[in-house]
XYZ file of C-alpha atoms in Angstrom:
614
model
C 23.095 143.094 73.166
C 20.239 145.829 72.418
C 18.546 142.541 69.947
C 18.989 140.135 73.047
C 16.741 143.172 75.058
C 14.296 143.586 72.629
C 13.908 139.651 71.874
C 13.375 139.386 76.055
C 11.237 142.080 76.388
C 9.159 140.656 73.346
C 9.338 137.728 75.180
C 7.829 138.907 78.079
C 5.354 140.733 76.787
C 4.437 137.477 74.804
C 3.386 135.502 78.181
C 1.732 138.234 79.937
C -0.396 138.482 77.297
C -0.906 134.662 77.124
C -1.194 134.451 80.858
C -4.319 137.375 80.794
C -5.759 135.492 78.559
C -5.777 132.267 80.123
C -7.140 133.983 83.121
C -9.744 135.599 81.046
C -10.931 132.403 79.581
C -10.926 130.896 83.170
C -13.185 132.519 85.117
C -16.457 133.766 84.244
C -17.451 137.416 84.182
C -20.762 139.189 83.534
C -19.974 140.112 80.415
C -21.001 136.773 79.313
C -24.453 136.916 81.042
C -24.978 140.530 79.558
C -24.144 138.931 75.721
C -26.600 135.695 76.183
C -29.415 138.137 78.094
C -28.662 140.635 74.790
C -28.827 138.204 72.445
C -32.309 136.795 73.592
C -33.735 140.148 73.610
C -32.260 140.432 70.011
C -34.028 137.536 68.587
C -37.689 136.508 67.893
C -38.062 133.192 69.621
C -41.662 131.898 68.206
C -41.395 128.335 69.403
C -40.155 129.306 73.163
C -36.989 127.379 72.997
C -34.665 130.720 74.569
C -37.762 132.109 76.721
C -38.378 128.606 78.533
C -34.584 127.985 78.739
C -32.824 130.894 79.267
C -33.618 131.718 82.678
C -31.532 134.824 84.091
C -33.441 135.103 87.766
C -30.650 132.927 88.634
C -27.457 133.143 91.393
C -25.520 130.488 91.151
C -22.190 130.305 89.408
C -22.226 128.535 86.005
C -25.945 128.937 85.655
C -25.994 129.912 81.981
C -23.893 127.105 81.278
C -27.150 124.693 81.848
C -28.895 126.806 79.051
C -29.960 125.470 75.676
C -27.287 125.234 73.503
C -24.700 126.652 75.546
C -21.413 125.076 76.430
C -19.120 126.412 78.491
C -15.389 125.730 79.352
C -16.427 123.996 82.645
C -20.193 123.684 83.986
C -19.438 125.730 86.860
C -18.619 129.046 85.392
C -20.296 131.359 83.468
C -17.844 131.491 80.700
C -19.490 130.457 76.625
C -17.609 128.601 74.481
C -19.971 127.342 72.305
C -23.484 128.541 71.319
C -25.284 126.071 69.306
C -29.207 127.577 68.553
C -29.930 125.153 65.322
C -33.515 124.770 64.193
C -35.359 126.874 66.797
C -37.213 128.760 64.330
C -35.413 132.179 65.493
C -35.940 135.744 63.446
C -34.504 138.674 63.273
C -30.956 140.025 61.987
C -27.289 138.386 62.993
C -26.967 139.003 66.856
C -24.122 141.810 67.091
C -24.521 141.300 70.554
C -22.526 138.551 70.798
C -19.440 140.208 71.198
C -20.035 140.333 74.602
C -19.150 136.332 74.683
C -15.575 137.345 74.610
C -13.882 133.633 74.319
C -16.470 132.333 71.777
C -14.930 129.936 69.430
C -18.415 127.934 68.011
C -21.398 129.570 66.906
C -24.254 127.383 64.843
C -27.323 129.555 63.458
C -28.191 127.143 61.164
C -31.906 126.218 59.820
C -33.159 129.161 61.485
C -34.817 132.219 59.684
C -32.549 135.424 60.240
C -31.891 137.773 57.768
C -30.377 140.843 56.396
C -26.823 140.902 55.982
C -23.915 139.091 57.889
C -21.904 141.830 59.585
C -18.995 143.750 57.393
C -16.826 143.685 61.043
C -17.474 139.775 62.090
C -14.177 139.327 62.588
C -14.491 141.825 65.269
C -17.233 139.992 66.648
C -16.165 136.683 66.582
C -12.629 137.143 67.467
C -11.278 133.376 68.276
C -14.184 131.485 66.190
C -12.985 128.335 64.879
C -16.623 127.116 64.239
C -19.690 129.502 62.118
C -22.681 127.813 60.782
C -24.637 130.128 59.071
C -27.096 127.440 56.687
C -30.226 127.524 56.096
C -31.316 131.096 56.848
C -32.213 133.925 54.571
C -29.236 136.227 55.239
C -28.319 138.837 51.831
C -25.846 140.669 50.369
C -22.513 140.085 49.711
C -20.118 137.624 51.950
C -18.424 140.132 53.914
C -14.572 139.976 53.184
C -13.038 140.021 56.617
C -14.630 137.163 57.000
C -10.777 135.845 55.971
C -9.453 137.778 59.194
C -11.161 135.022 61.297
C -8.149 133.484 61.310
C -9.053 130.152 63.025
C -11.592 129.315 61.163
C -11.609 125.371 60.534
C -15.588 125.356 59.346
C -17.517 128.236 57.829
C -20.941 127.007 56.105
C -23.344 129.663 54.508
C -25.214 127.549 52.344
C -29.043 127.110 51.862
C -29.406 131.503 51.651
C -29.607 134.407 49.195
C -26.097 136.030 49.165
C -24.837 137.453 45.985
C -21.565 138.410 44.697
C -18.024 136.987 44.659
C -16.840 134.873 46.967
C -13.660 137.186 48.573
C -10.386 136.230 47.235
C -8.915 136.877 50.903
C -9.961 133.467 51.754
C -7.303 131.552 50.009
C -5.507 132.436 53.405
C -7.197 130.760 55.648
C -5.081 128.037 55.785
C -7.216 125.850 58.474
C -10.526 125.539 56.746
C -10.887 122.349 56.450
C -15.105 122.471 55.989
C -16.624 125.425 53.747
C -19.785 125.471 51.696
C -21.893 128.132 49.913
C -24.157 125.935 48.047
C -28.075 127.063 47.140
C -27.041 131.009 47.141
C -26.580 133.626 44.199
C -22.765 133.931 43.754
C -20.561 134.447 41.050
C -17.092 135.229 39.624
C -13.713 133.572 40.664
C -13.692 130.959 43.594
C -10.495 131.390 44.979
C -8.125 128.755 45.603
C -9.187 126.320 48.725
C -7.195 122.995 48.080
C -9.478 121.427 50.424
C -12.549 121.883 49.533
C -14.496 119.809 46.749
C -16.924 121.030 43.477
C -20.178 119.980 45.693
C -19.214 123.028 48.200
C -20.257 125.328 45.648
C -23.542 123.558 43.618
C -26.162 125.555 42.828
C -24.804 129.252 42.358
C -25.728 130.589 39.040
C -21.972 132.078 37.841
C -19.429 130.734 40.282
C -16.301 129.374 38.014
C -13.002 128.399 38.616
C -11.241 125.336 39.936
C -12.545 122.859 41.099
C -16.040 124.174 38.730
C -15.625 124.806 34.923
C -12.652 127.311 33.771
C -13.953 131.148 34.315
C -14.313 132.527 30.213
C -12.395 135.639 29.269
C -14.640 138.510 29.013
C -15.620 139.063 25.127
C -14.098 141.918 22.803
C -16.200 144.645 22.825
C -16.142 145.788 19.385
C -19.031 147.759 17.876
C -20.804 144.845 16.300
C -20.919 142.862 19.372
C -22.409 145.864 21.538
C -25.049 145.904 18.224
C -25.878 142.163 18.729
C -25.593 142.341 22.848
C -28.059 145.375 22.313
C -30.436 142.776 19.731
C -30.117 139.993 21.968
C -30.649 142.045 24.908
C -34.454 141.814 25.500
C -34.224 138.487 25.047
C -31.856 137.502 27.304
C -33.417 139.594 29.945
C -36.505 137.727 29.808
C -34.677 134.585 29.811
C -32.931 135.884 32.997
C -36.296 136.565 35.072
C -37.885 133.452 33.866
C -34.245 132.003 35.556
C -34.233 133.494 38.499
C -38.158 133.106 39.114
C -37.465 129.496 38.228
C -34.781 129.301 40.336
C -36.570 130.573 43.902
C -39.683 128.692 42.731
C -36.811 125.362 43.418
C -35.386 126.843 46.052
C -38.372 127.518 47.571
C -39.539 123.867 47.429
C -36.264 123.048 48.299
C -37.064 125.196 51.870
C -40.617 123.699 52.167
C -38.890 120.176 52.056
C -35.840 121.235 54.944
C -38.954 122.614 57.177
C -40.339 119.089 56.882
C -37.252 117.406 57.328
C -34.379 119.792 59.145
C -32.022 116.973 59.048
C -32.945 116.242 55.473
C -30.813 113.403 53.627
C -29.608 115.792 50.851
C -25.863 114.430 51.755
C -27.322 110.523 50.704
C -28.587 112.192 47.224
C -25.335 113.739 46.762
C -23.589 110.583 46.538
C -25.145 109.790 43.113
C -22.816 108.158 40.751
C -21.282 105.818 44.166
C -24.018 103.526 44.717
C -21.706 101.273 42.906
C -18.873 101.065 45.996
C -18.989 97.809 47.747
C -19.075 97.834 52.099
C -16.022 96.409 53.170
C -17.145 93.541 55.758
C -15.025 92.180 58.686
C -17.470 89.423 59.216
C -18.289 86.492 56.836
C -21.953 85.593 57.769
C -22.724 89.052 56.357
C -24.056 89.173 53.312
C -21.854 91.245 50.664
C -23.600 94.251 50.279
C -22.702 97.960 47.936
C -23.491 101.491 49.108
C -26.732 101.174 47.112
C -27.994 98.401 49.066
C -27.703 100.487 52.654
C -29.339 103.275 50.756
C -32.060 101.371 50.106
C -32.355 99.759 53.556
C -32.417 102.905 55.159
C -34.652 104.638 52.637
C -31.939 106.851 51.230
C -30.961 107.535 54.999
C -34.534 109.422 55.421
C -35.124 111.216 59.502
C -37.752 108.225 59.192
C -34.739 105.599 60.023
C -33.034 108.254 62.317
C -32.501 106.092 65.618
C -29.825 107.998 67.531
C -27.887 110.783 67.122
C -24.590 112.141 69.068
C -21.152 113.531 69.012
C -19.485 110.693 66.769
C -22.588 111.181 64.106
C -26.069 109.711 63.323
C -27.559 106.385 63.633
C -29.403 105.198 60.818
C -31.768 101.935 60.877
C -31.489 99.818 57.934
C -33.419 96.705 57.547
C -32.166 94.441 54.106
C -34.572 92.763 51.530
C -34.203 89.712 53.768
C -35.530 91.438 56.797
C -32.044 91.568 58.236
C -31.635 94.791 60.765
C -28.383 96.551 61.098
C -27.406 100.020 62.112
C -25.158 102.538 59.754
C -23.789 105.414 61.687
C -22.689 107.909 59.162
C -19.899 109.872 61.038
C -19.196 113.635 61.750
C -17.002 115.425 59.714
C -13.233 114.361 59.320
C -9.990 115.679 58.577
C -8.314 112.456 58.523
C -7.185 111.044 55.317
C -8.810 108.226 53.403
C -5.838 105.656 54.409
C -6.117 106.852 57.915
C -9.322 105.934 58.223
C -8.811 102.871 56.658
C -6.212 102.114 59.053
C -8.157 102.844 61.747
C -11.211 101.207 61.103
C -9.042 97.921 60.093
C -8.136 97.898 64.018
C -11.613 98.779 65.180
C -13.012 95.714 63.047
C -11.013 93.265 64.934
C -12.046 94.111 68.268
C -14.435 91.652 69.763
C -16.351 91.156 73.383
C -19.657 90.396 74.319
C -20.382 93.676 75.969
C -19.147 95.564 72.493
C -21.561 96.529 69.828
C -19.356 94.371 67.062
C -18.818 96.747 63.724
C -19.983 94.423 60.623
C -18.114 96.538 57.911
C -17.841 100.075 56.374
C -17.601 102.469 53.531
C -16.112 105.337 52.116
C -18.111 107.336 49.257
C -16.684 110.765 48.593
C -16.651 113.052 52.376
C -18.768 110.372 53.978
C -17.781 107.815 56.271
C -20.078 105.127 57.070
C -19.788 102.139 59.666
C -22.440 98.816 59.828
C -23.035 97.572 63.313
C -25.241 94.760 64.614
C -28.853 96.007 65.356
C -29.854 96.602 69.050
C -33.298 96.085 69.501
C -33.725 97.257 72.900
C -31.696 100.814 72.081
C -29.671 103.169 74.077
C -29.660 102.751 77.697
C -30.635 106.915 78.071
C -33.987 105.901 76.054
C -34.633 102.867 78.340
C -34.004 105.318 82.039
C -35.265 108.383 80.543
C -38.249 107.610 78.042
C -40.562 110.276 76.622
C -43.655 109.000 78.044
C -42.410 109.710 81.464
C -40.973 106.738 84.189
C -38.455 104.234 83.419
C -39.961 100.817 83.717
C -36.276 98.841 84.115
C -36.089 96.892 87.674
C -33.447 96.667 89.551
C -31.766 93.631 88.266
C -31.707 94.440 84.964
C -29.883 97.939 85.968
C -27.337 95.832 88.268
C -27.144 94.034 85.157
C -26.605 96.483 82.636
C -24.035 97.828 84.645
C -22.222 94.788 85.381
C -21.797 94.224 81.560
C -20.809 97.572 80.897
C -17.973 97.830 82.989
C -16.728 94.232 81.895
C -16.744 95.643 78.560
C -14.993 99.290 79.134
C -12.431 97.050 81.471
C -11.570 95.077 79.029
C -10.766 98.060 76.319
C -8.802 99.645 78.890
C -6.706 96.452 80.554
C -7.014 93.545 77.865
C -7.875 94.735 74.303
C -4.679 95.136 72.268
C -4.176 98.007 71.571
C -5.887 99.646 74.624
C -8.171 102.085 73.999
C -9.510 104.922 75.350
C -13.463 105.278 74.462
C -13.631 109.373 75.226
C -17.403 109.916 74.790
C -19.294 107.470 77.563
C -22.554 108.309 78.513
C -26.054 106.252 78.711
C -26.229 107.092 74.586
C -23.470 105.252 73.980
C -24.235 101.804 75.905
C -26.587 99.884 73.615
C -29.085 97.049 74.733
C -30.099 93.515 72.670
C -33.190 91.952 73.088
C -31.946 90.274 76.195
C -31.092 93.711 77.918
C -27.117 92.471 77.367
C -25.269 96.160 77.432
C -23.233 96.536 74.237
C -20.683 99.838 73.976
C -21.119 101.768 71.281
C -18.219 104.509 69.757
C -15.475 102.830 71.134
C -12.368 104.431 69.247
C -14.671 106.441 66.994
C -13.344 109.773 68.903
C -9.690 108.996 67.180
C -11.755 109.354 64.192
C -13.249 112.891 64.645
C -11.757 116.263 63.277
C -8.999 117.475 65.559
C -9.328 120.890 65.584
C -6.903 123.227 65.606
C -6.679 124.031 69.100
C -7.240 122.415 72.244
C -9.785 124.648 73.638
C -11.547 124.331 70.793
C -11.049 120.442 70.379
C -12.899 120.217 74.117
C -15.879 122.606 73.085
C -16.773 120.968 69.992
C -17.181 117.699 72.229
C -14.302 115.190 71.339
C -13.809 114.345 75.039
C -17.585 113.509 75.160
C -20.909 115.040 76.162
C -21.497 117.578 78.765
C -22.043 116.293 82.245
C -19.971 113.399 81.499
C -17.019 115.388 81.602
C -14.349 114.947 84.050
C -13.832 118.490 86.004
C -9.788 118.459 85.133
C -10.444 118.302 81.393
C -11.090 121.955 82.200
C -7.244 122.576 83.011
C -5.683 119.606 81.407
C -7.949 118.932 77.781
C -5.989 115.577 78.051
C -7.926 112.278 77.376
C -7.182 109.443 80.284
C -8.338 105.856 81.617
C -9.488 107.656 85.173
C -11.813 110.281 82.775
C -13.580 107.197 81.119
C -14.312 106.417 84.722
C -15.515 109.269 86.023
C -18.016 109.075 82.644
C -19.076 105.958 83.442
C -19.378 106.790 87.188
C -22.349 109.239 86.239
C -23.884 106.658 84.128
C -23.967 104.816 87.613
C -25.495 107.486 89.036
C -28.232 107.706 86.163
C -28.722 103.833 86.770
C -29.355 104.018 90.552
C -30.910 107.407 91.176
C -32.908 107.583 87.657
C -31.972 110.925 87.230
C -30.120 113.284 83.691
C -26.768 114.061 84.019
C -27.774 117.162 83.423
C -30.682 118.220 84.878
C -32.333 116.684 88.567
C -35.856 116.402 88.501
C -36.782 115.688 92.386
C -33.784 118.383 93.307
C -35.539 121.526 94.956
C -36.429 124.023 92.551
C -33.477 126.556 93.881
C -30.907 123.525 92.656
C -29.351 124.014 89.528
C -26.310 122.108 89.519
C -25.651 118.686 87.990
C -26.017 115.371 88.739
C -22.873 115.006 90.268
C -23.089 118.102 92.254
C -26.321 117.052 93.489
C -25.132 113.678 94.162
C -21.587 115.499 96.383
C -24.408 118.043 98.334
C -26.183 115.102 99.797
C -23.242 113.408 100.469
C -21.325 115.921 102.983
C -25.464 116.393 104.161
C -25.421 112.280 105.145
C -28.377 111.872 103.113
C -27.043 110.411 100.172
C -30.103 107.732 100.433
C -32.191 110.392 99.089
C -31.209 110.372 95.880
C -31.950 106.504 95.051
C -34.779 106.109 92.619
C -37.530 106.085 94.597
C -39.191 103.157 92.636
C -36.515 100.652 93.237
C -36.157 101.386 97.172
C -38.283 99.016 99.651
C -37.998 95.575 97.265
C -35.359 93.979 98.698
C -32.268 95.579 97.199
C -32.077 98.761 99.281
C -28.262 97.430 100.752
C -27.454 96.459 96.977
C -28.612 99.844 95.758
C -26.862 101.822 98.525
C -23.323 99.336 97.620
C -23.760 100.505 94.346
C -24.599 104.107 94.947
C -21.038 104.192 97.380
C -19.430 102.868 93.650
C -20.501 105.724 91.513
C -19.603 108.454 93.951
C -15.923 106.638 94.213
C -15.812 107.202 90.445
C -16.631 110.756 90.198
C -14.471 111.537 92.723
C -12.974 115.185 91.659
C -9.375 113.570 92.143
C -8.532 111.268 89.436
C -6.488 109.344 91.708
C -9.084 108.757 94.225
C -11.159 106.877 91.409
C -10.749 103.148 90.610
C -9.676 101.765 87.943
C -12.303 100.125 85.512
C -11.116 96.454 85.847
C -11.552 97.705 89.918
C -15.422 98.757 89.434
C -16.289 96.110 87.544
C -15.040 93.897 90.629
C -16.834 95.846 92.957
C -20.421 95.587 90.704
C -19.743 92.087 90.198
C -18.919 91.874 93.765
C -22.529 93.176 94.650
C -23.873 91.166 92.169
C -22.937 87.873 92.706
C -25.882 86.214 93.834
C -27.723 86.918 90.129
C -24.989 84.965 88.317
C -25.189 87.328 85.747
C -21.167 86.976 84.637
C -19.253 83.884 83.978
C -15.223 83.100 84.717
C -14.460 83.687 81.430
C -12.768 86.987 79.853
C -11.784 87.849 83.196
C -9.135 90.549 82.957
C -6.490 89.806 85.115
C -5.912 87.152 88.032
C -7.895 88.706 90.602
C -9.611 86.116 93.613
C -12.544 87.167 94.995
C -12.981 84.701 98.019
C -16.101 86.694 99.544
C -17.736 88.346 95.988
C -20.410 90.239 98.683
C -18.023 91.666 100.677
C -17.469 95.333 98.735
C -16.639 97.123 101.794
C -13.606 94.604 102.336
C -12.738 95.474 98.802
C -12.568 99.252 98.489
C -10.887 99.043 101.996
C -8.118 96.957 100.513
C -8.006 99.352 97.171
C -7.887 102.506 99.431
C -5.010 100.979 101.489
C -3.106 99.968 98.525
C -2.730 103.610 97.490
């Protein structure tokens, strides 16, 4: 009876604390303000990216959440989850301060230029990190060993800076780490045992042994005439040593120069010497039969040069073939899944065909890397197209109608016709591609599968396998649960981007006191009856203005913060087809299921009858 007490009080004691910290992790306090606002103030910021960014003359809940390169749990409270400050030229010495961001799981410093040493008590700083890029800094001394009481670690890279010593034996217990490298530093003695991790993890430390690196040599006898010949040898072999070591920085140095020039570099392409040889499996016959050697040289060794696109599933890569063929290569993030998984997967993905889906041409495995062939999209990303560098978006209104209209035939059909269904997880304007023709092609469809699943779920939403931020659907927040009705809501704000012209993100004609989304911008004008406002003022006056106000009704209907209350997408692509039918932009076939549509301009008539049928 007194075990049964003890097991229920345990018990007890058990969800309160679980409960506290669910509430803790829910809603924001200022103790995350004070850590970002310490941080900055901790850190030179030469370039401006923090002092033009991080604005803290700011009211509104969730406003450090629209900060660069912080995530939060949900946009509207002031609660980090992820801080991601890569390549911002930052100095200085590891932030301590960042404590303060109590339910902190990611934290990327990489390709920065901090220094000094990485914090004895980390594990004390970064309590629940699953997530620490350190790369590509100058931090010294020795890697601090309760680094291995970070318990939920699943990636820990400190490569490409000067830390000496062992690596600590303690880490042979962190039994998540799935990603750890230490390359380009000055370690030595034992590695200790990480089943996981491969020989290239550890390149270029001057005395590191062990498996998976050469056996580690028992220590010579030290009899009298080996001290004598140690002691002859001596001056020798300390001259040998500086000319080393002064060799070795003069590399490394190089090696630095190079990065600077290049932060996204294509060192991963030149460590796959020895695979050029592996052929790219092909799902398509009019492709040419091609080897690993043959995309390297279309993309020039994958150099930044080729770079076309870069997101959560990995980077896009142009490669154009000694024929003048163009393709794309995505090489994709890192993943935990198994080589036969993979294979699996990609063996489903290569079967799936519709004209409004970027088709995948082949892929290949070489070592860690993953790499998938797609068709080439001349026209690129729709984001590029609505949001170009050199300032207004030049697409009219019918090729927007358009885009859309193709889109949603091609996200409808993944959800309602494709066998199996999928899910695509990660829609935004990046992922919607564009041929010459302006024909919208989806991109990433069942590449999220594909991505590491972390550990934990609050993790697995922070490090962005639902998608980007401000595509989001609010109850991922409570639920972390992928579903059909959060694909809509994703593509609902691409809608929005389409007819107002506006980032997800960030509102440009908002006032300047506004500092909410897209879709909060969109839901203020709405309850305000001027939801007109927010059209793109360059398409309004040319005819379309009842089309462009149909379509605007759409989008709102799918970011509705009640999934239920948002169509289906076999139900918005009736409604954009709906308004419009008078460009004959679709045809009869691939449609979805037996729907009529007697009156195709009649939308109202059709959300009426949707909203009555639920």
């Amino acid at each position: 009876m007194v075990l049964s007490s003890r097991t229920f009080c345990a018990h007890v004691i058990i969800i309160n604390f679980l409960l506290l910290l669910s509430c803790n992790m829910v809603y924001g306090t200022p103790t995350d303000i004070f850590c970002l606002r310490s941080v900055k103030n901790s850190l030179q910021d030469p370039y401006g990216y923090l002092n033009s960014s991080w604005d803290f003359n700011n009211n509104t809940e969730g406003f450090i959440c629209r900060f660069t390169g912080v995530e939060c749990w949900h946009p509207d409270e002031n609660k980090v989850l992820n801080l991601k400050l890569s390549n911002m030229g930052l100095k200085g010495q590891f932030p301590r301060a960042i404590q303060n961001c109590t339910s902190l799981t990611g934290l990327d410093l990489s390709i920065n230029k901090l220094s000094g040493t990485i914090p004895a008590d980390i594990n004390n700083i970064l309590k629940y990190v699953t997530s620490l890029d350190l790369s590509s800094n100058e931090f010294s001394g020795i890697i601090p060993v309760n680094l291995a009481n970070c318990s939920y670690l699943n990636s820990l890279k400190l490569d490409q800076n000067q830390l000496t010593g062992q690596i600590p034996g303690q880490f042979s217990t962190l039994s998540r780490l799935k990603v750890f490298t230490v390359t380009n530093n000055l370690l030595t003695g034992q590695i200790p045992s990480l089943p996981n991790i491969s020989a290239d993890s550890y390149a270029n430390n001057p005395g590191l042994c062990g498996s998976p690196l050469q056996t580690c040599q028992a220590p010579p006898s030290k009899s009298n005439s080996a001290v004598i010949a140690g002691a002859a040898v001596g001056g020798v072999t300390v001259g040998a040593l500086a000319i080393g070591i002064g060799l070795f920085f003069f590399v490394r140095r190089v090696s630095v120069i190079k990065k600077e020039e290049d932060p996204e570099g294509n060192k991963w392409a030149r460590n796959l010497k020895g695979t050029k040889g592996i052929k790219v499996s092909m799902f398509e016959k009019s492709v040419s039969k091609m080897k690993l050697s043959d995309l390297m040289k279309a993309t020039n060794n994958f150099s930044k040069s080729n770079i076309i696109g870069s997101g959560r599933t990995g980077t896009m890569y142009k490669a154009t073939l000694d024929d003048g063929t163009s393709l794309m290569v995505k090489r994709l993030q890192e993943s935990q899944h198994s080589e036969k998984e993979f294979l699996s997967e990609m063996s489903t993905l290569g079967a799936v065909r519709h004209r409004n889906l970027v088709p995948i041409l082949g892929f290949c495995v070489a070592k860690k890397e993953r790499l998938v062939v797609y068709s080439f999209m001349s026209n690129g990303t729709l984001h590029n197209q609505l949001h170009p560098a050199e300032g207004q978006s030049t697409l009219e209104w019918p090729i927007r109608l358009k885009i859309a209209i193709g889109a949603a035939k091609g996200l409808a059909w993944l959800h309602h016709s494709c066998n199996p269904r999928i899910l695509h997880r990660n829609i935004s304007s990046k992922s919607i591609l564009l041929d010459s023709g302006f024909e919208p092609k989806i991109s990433d469809f069942g590449l999220a599968r594909l991505m590491n699943p972390v550990d934990t779920h609050l993790s697995t939403f922070v490090n962005g396998e639902f998608g980007d931020l401000g595509y989001v659907a609010p109850e991922y927040a409570r639920t972390l649960v992928a579903t059909p009705k959060g694909d809509v809501y994703s593509f609902g704000v691409v809608l929005l981007e389409l007819v107002t012209g506006e980032k997800p993100t960030h509102v440009a004609k908002a006032p300047e006191t506004f500092k909410g989304s897209l879709v909060e911008w969109i839901t203020e004008l709405s309850s305000t009856s001027e939801l007109q406002k927010a059209i793109d003022e360059s398409l309004v006056g040319n005819e379309f203005d009842n089309e462009l106000f149909q379509f605007l009704k759409v989008a709102c209907n799918c970011v509705s913060s009640t999934p239920k209350e948002r169509p289906t997408l076999f139900e918005v692509y009736q409604f954009l087809r709906a308004i419009g039918s008078r460009y004959n932009f679709t045809t009869e076939d691939e449609i979805l299921v037996p729907v009529d549509i007697d009156d195709a301009g009649n939308l109202d008539e059709l959300i009426v009858a949707r909203e009555g049928k639920n």
